[in-house]
Tab-separated table of C-alpha atoms in Angstrom:
chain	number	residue	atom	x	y	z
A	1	UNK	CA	132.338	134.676	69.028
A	2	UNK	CA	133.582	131.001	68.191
A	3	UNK	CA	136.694	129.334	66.684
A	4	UNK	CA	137.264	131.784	64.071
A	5	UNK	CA	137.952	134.726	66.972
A	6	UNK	CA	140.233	131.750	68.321
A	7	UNK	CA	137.811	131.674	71.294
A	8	UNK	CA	137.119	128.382	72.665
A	9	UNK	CA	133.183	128.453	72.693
A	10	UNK	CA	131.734	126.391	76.041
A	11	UNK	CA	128.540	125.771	76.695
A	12	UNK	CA	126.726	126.805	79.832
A	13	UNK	CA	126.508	124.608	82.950
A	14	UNK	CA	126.193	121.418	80.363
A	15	UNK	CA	126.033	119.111	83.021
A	16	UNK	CA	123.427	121.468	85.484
A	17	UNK	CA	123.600	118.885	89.151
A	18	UNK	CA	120.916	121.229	91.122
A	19	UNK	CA	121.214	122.686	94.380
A	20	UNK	CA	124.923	123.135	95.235
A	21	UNK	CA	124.575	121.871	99.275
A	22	UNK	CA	123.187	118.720	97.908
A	23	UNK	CA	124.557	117.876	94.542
A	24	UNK	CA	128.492	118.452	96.308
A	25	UNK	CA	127.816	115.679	98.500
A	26	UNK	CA	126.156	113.388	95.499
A	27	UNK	CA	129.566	114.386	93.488
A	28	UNK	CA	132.202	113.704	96.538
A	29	UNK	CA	133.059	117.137	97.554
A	30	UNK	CA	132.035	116.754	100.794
A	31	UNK	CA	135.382	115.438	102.469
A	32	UNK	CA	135.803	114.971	106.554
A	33	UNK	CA	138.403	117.098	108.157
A	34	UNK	CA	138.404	119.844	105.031
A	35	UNK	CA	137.222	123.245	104.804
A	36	UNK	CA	134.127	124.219	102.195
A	37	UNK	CA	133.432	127.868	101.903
A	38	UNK	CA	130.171	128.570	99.357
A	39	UNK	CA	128.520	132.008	98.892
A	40	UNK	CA	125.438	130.832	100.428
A	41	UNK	CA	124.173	130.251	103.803
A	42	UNK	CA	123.170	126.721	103.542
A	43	UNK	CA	126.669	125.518	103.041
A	44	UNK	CA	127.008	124.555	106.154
A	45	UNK	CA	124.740	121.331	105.189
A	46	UNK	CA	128.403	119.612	104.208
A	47	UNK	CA	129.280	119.791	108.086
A	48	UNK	CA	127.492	115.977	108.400
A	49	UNK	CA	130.793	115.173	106.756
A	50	UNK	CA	132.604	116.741	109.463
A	51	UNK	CA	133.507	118.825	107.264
A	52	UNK	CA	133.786	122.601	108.828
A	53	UNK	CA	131.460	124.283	105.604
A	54	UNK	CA	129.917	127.568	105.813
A	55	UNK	CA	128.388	130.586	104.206
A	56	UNK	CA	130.506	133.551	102.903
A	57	UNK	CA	129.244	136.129	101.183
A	58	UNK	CA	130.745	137.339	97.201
A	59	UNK	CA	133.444	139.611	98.777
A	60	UNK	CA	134.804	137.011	100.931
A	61	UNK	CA	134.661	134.595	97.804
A	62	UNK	CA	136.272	136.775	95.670
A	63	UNK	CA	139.275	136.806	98.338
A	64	UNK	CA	139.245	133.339	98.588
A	65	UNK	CA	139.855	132.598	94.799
A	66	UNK	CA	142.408	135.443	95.011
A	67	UNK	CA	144.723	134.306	97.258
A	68	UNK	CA	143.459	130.690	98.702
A	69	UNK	CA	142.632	132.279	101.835
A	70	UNK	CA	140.256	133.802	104.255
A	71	UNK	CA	140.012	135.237	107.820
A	72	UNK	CA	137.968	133.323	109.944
A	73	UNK	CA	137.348	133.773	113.601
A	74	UNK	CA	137.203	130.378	115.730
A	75	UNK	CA	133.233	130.037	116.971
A	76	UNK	CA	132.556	128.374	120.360
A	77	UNK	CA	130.873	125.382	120.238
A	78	UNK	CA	127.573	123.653	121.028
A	79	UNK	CA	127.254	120.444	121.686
A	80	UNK	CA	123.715	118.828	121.455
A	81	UNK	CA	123.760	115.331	122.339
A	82	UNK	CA	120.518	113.177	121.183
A	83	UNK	CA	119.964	109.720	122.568
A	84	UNK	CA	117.619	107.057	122.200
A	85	UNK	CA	116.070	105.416	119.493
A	86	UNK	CA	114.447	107.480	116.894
A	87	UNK	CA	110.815	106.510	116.350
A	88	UNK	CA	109.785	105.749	112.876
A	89	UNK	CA	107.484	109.184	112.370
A	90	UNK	CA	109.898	111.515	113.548
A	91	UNK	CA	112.319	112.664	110.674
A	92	UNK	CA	115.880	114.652	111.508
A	93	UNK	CA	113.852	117.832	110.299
A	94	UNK	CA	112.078	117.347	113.688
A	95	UNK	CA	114.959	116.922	115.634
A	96	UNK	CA	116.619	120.486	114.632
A	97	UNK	CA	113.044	122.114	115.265
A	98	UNK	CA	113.534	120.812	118.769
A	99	UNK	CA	116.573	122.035	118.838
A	100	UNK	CA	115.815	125.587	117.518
A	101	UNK	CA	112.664	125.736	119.401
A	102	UNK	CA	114.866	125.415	122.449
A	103	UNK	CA	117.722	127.866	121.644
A	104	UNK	CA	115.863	130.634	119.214
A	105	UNK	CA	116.664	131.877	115.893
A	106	UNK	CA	119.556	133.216	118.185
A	107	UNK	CA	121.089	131.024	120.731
A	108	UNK	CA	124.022	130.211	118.215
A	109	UNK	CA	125.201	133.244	116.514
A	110	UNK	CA	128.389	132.904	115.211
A	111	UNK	CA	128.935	129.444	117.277
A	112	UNK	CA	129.652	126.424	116.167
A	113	UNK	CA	126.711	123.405	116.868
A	114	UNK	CA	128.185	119.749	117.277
A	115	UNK	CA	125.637	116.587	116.963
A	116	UNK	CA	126.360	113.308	118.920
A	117	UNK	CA	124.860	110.138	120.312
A	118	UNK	CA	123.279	107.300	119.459
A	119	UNK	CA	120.659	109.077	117.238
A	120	UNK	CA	122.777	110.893	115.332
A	121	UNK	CA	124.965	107.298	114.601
A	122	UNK	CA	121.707	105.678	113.768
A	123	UNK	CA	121.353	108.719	111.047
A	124	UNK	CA	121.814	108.220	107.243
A	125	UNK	CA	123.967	110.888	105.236
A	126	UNK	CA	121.036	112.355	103.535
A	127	UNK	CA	119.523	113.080	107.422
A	128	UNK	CA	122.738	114.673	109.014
A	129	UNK	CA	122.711	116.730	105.945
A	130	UNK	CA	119.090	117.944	107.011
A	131	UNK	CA	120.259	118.460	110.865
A	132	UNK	CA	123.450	120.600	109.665
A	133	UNK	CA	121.534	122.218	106.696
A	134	UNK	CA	118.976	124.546	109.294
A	135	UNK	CA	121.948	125.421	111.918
A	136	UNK	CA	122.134	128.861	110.166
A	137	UNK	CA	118.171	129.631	111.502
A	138	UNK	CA	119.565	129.188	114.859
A	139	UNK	CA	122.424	132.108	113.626
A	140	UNK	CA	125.044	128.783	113.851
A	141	UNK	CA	128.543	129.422	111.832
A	142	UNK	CA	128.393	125.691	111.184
A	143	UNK	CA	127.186	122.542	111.817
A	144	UNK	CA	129.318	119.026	112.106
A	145	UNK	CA	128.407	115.618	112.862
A	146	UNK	CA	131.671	113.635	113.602
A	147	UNK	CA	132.730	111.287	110.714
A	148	UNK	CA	132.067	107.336	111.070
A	149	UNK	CA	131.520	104.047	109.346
A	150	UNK	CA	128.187	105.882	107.592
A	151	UNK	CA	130.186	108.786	106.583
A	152	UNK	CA	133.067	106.155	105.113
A	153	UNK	CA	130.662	104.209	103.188
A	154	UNK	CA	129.122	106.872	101.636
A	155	UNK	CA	132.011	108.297	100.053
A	156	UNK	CA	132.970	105.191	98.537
A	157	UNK	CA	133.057	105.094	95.290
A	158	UNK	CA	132.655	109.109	95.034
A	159	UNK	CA	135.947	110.347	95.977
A	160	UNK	CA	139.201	109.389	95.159
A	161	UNK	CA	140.772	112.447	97.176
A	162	UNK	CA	142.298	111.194	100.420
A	163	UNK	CA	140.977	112.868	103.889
A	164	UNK	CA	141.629	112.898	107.182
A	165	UNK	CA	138.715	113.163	109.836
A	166	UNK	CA	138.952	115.662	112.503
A	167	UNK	CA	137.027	114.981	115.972
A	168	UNK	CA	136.623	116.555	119.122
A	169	UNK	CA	139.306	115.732	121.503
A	170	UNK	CA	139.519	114.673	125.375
A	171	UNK	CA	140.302	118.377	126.172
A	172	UNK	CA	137.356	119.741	124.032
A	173	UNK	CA	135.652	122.627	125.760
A	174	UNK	CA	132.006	123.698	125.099
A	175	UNK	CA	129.993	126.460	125.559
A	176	UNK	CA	127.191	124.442	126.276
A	177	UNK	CA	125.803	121.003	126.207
A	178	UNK	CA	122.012	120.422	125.478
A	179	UNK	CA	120.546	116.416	125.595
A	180	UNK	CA	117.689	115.225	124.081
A	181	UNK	CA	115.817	111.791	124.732
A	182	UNK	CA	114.495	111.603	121.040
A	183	UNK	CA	112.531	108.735	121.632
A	184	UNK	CA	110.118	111.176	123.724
A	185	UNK	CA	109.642	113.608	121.293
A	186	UNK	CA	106.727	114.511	118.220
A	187	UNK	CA	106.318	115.666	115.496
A	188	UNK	CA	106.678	119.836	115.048
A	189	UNK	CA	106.255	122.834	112.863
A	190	UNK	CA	107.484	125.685	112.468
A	191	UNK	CA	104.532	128.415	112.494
A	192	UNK	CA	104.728	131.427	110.451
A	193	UNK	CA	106.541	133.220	110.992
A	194	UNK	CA	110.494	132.059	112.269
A	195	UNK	CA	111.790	128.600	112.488
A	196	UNK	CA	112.010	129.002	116.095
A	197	UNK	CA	108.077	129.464	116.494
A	198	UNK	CA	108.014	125.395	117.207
A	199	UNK	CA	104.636	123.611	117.498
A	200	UNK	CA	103.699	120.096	118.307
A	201	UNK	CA	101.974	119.343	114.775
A	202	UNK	CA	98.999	117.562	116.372
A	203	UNK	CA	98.607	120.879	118.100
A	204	UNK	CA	98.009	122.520	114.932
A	205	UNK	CA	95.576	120.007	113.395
A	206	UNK	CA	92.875	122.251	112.796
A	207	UNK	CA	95.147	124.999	110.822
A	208	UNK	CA	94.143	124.849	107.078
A	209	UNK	CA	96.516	125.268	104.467
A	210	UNK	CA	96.280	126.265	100.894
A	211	UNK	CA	99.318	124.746	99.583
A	212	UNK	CA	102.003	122.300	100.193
A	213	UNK	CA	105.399	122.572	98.585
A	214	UNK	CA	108.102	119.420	99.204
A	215	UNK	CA	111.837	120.177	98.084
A	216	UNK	CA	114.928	122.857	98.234
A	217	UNK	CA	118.140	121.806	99.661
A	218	UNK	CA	116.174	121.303	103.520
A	219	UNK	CA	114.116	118.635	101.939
A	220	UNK	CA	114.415	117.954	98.426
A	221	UNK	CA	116.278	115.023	98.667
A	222	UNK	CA	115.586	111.454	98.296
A	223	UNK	CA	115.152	110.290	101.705
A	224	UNK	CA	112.623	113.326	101.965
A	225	UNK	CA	110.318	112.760	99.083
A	226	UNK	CA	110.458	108.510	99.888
A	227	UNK	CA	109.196	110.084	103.684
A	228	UNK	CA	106.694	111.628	101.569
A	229	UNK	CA	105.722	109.270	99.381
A	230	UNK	CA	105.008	106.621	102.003
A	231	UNK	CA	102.933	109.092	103.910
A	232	UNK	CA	100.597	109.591	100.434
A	233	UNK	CA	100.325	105.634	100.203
A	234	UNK	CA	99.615	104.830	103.806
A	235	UNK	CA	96.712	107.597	103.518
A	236	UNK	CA	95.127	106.365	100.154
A	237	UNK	CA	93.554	109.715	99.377
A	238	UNK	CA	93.905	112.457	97.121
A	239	UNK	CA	95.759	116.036	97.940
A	240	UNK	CA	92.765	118.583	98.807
A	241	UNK	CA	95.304	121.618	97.872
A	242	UNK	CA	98.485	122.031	95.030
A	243	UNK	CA	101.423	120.290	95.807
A	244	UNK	CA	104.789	120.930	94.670
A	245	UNK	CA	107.666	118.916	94.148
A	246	UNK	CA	110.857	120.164	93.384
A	247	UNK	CA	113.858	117.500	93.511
A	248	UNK	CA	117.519	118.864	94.755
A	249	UNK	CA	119.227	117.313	92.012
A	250	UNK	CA	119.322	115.519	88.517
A	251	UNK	CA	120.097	112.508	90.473
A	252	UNK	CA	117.341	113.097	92.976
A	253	UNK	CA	114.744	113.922	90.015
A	254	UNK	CA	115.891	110.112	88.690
A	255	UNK	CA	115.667	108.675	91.780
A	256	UNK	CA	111.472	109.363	91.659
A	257	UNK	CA	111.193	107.796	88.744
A	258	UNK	CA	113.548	104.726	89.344
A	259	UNK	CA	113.564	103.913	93.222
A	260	UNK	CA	110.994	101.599	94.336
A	261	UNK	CA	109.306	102.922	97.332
A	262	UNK	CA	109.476	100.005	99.961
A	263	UNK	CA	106.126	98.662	100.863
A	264	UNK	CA	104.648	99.879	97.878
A	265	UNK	CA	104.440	96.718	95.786
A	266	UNK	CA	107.044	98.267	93.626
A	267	UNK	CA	105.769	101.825	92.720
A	268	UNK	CA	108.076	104.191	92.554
A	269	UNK	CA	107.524	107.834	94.244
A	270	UNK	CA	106.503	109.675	91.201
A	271	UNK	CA	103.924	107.035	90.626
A	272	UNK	CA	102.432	107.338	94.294
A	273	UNK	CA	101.994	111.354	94.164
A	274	UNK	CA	100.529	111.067	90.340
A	275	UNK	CA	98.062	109.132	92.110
A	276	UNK	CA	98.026	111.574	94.756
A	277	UNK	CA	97.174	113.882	92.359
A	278	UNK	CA	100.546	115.772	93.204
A	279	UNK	CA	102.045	118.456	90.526
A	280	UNK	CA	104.642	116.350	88.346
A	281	UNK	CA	108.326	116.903	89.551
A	282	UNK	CA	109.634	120.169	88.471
A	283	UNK	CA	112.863	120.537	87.441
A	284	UNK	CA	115.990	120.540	90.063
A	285	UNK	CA	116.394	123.718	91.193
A	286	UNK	CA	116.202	126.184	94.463
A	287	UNK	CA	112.304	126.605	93.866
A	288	UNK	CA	110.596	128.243	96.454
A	289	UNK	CA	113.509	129.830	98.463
A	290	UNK	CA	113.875	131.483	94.351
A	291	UNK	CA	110.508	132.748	94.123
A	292	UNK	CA	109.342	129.229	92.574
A	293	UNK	CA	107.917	127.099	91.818
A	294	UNK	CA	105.447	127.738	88.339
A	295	UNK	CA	102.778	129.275	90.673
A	296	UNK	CA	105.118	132.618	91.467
A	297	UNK	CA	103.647	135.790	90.135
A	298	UNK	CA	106.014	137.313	87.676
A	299	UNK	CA	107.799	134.678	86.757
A	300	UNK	CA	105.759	132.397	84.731
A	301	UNK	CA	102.086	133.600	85.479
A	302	UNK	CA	100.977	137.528	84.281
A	303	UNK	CA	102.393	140.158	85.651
A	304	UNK	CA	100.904	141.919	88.798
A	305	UNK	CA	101.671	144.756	90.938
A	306	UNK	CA	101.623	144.432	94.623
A	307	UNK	CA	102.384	146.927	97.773
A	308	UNK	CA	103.189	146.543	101.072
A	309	UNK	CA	103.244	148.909	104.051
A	310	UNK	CA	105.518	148.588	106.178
A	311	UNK	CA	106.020	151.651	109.029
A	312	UNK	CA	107.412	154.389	107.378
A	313	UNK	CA	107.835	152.844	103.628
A	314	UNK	CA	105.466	152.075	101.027
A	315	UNK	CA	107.276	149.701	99.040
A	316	UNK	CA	105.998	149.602	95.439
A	317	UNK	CA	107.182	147.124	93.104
A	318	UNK	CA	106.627	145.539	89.373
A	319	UNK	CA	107.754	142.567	87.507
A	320	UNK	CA	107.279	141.951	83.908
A	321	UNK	CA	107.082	137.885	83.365
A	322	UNK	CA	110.126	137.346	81.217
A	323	UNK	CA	112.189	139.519	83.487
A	324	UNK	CA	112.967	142.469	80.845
A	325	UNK	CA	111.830	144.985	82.886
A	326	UNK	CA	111.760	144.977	86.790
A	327	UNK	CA	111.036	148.536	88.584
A	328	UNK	CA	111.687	149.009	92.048
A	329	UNK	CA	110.150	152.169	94.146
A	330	UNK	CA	110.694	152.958	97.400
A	331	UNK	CA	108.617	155.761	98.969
A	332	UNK	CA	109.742	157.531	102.083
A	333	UNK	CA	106.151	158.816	104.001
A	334	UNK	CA	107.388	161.099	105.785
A	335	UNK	CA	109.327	162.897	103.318
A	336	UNK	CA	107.083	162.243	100.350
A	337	UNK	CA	110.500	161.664	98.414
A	338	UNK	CA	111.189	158.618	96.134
A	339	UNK	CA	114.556	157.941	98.049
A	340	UNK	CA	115.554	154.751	95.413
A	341	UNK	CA	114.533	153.615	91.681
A	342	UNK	CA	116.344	151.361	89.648
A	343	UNK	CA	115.248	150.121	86.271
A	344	UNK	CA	116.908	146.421	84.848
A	345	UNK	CA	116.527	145.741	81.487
A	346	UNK	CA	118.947	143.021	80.395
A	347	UNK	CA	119.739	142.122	77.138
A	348	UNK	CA	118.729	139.125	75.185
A	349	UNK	CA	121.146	136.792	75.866
């Protein structure tokens, strides 16, 4: 169809940004004091705006374009309060591993978790983004950091859209209060196989890996892949296993190529993981939390067939590399019955 159906023909996403949860803060949606609702569970990354964000799913969405509104019960809150200065190899990733290592994958379903002190003020925009970004693996509803001076400045120049901050007043109730001398703690991991399975990382020194993967809206921004690349040029040596590197964003993606990485005598981060012997920067996109990047089976590699067992179910599944055919089976044991099988074959678009 084009002009002569009198359609208006548009192309596509022409100006693709990347991951949503990053590029909305890079474009100025992320406002204090408003409400962001996004079909995906990582919204809540916009609360370092103090912005109350979180994930709906495509019902809920569909209401909210509908009619401009949505039912939402009021969560409790958590307060976690984090003090002291913040020592130059810890990054805010660490922090929220502390803080779901304490709590579990559990402690705050459908609650809402609140970040003060002095470490969180000392905090760049791209850092409370990674503290509010992982509240949903603790079951959180949202994540906010209180607006400020860092929160101001940032904006500038990206919105035009007048806010007004919301805080936590004198009469604030809290379900809890957790505190946190940062300046005590280490590095962590998460082990396989829950964010809440927290390990010192010196503790897991001897664990070999077979592949290292740096990006997604947890840490494919800038800030992230400078922490990176400073860690590759203090080291001098060569990555032992395939790295990947997937940038957020378009602007993130330019930023490697553009932003001298300090200390480095001017080299930039793509430069320091070519000579790293890093994979190049992919393109901006969700990567691994998508089944990339180009080292996923099925999607640009041959096709292959794998099972799993698990209990009762043999789960049997196929996918064809370009995505024209994908076969699902699932097997009950017990019953010896094929209980679901659905065939895709879209069209050529």
């Amino acid at each position: 169809m084009g002009a002569e159906c009198g359609i208006i023909t548009m192309q596509a996403n022409p100006d693709y940004k990347g991951v949503c949860h990053v590029a909305l803060a890079q474009e100025g949606h992320c406002r204090p004091g408003e409400v962001l609702l996004g079909t995906d569970s990582h919204t809540c990354t916009a609360g370092a705006f103090g912005q109350f964000a979180t994930g709906i799913g495509n019902t809920d969405a569909g209401f909210v374009l509908g009619t401009g509104k949505l039912l939402l019960k009021v969560p409790p809150t958590l307060r976690f309060v984090l003090e002291g200065e913040m020592p130059d190899y810890l990054l805010a990733k660490d922090l929220i591993l502390q803080i779901i290592g304490e709590i579990t994958m559990a402690g705050a379903t459908y609650k809402s978790m609140e970040f003060v002190g002095t470490t969180v003020e000392s905090l760049n925009m791209e850092e409370r983004m990674t503290l509010c970004n992982m509240v949903v693996e603790a079951g959180g509803k949202n994540g906010v950091v209180p607006a400020d001076s860092t929160t101001y400045k940032y904006l500038e120049g990206k919105t035009s859209v007048p806010y007004e901050p919301v805080y936590s007043d004198q009469q604030a109730r809290f379900l809890s209060e957790y505190r946190f001398d940062v300046s005590k703690l280490e590095p962590l991991v998460a082990k396989p196989h829950s964010p809440d399975n927290r390990a010192l990382a010196r503790e897991c020194k001897d664990v070999k890996i077979d592949r290292v993967y740096i990006g997604s809206c947890t840490g494919g921004k800038t800030e992230d892949f400078m922490a990176a690349a400073k860690v590759f040029l203090a080291s001098g040596k060569k990555v032992k296993v395939p790295t990947f590197l997937v940038p957020a964003t378009q602007k993130v993606w330019m930023d490697l190529y553009s932003i001298p990485v300090p200390g480095s005598g001017g080299k930039t981060c793509s430069q320091i993981f070519e000579e790293a012997g890093c994979d190049t920067p992919a393109s901006p996109s969700c990567g691994a939390c998508l089944g990339g990047p180009k080292d996923t089976y099925a999607r640009l590699n041959e096709p292959q067939a794998s099972s799993l067992l698990l209990s009762e179910h043999l789960v049997i599944y196929k996918c064809s590399s370009n995505f024209r055919n994908i076969t699902f089976i699932l097997i009950k044991l017990k019953k010896l019955l094929i209980s679901a099988l659905i065939c895709l074959e879209p069209k050529k678009i």
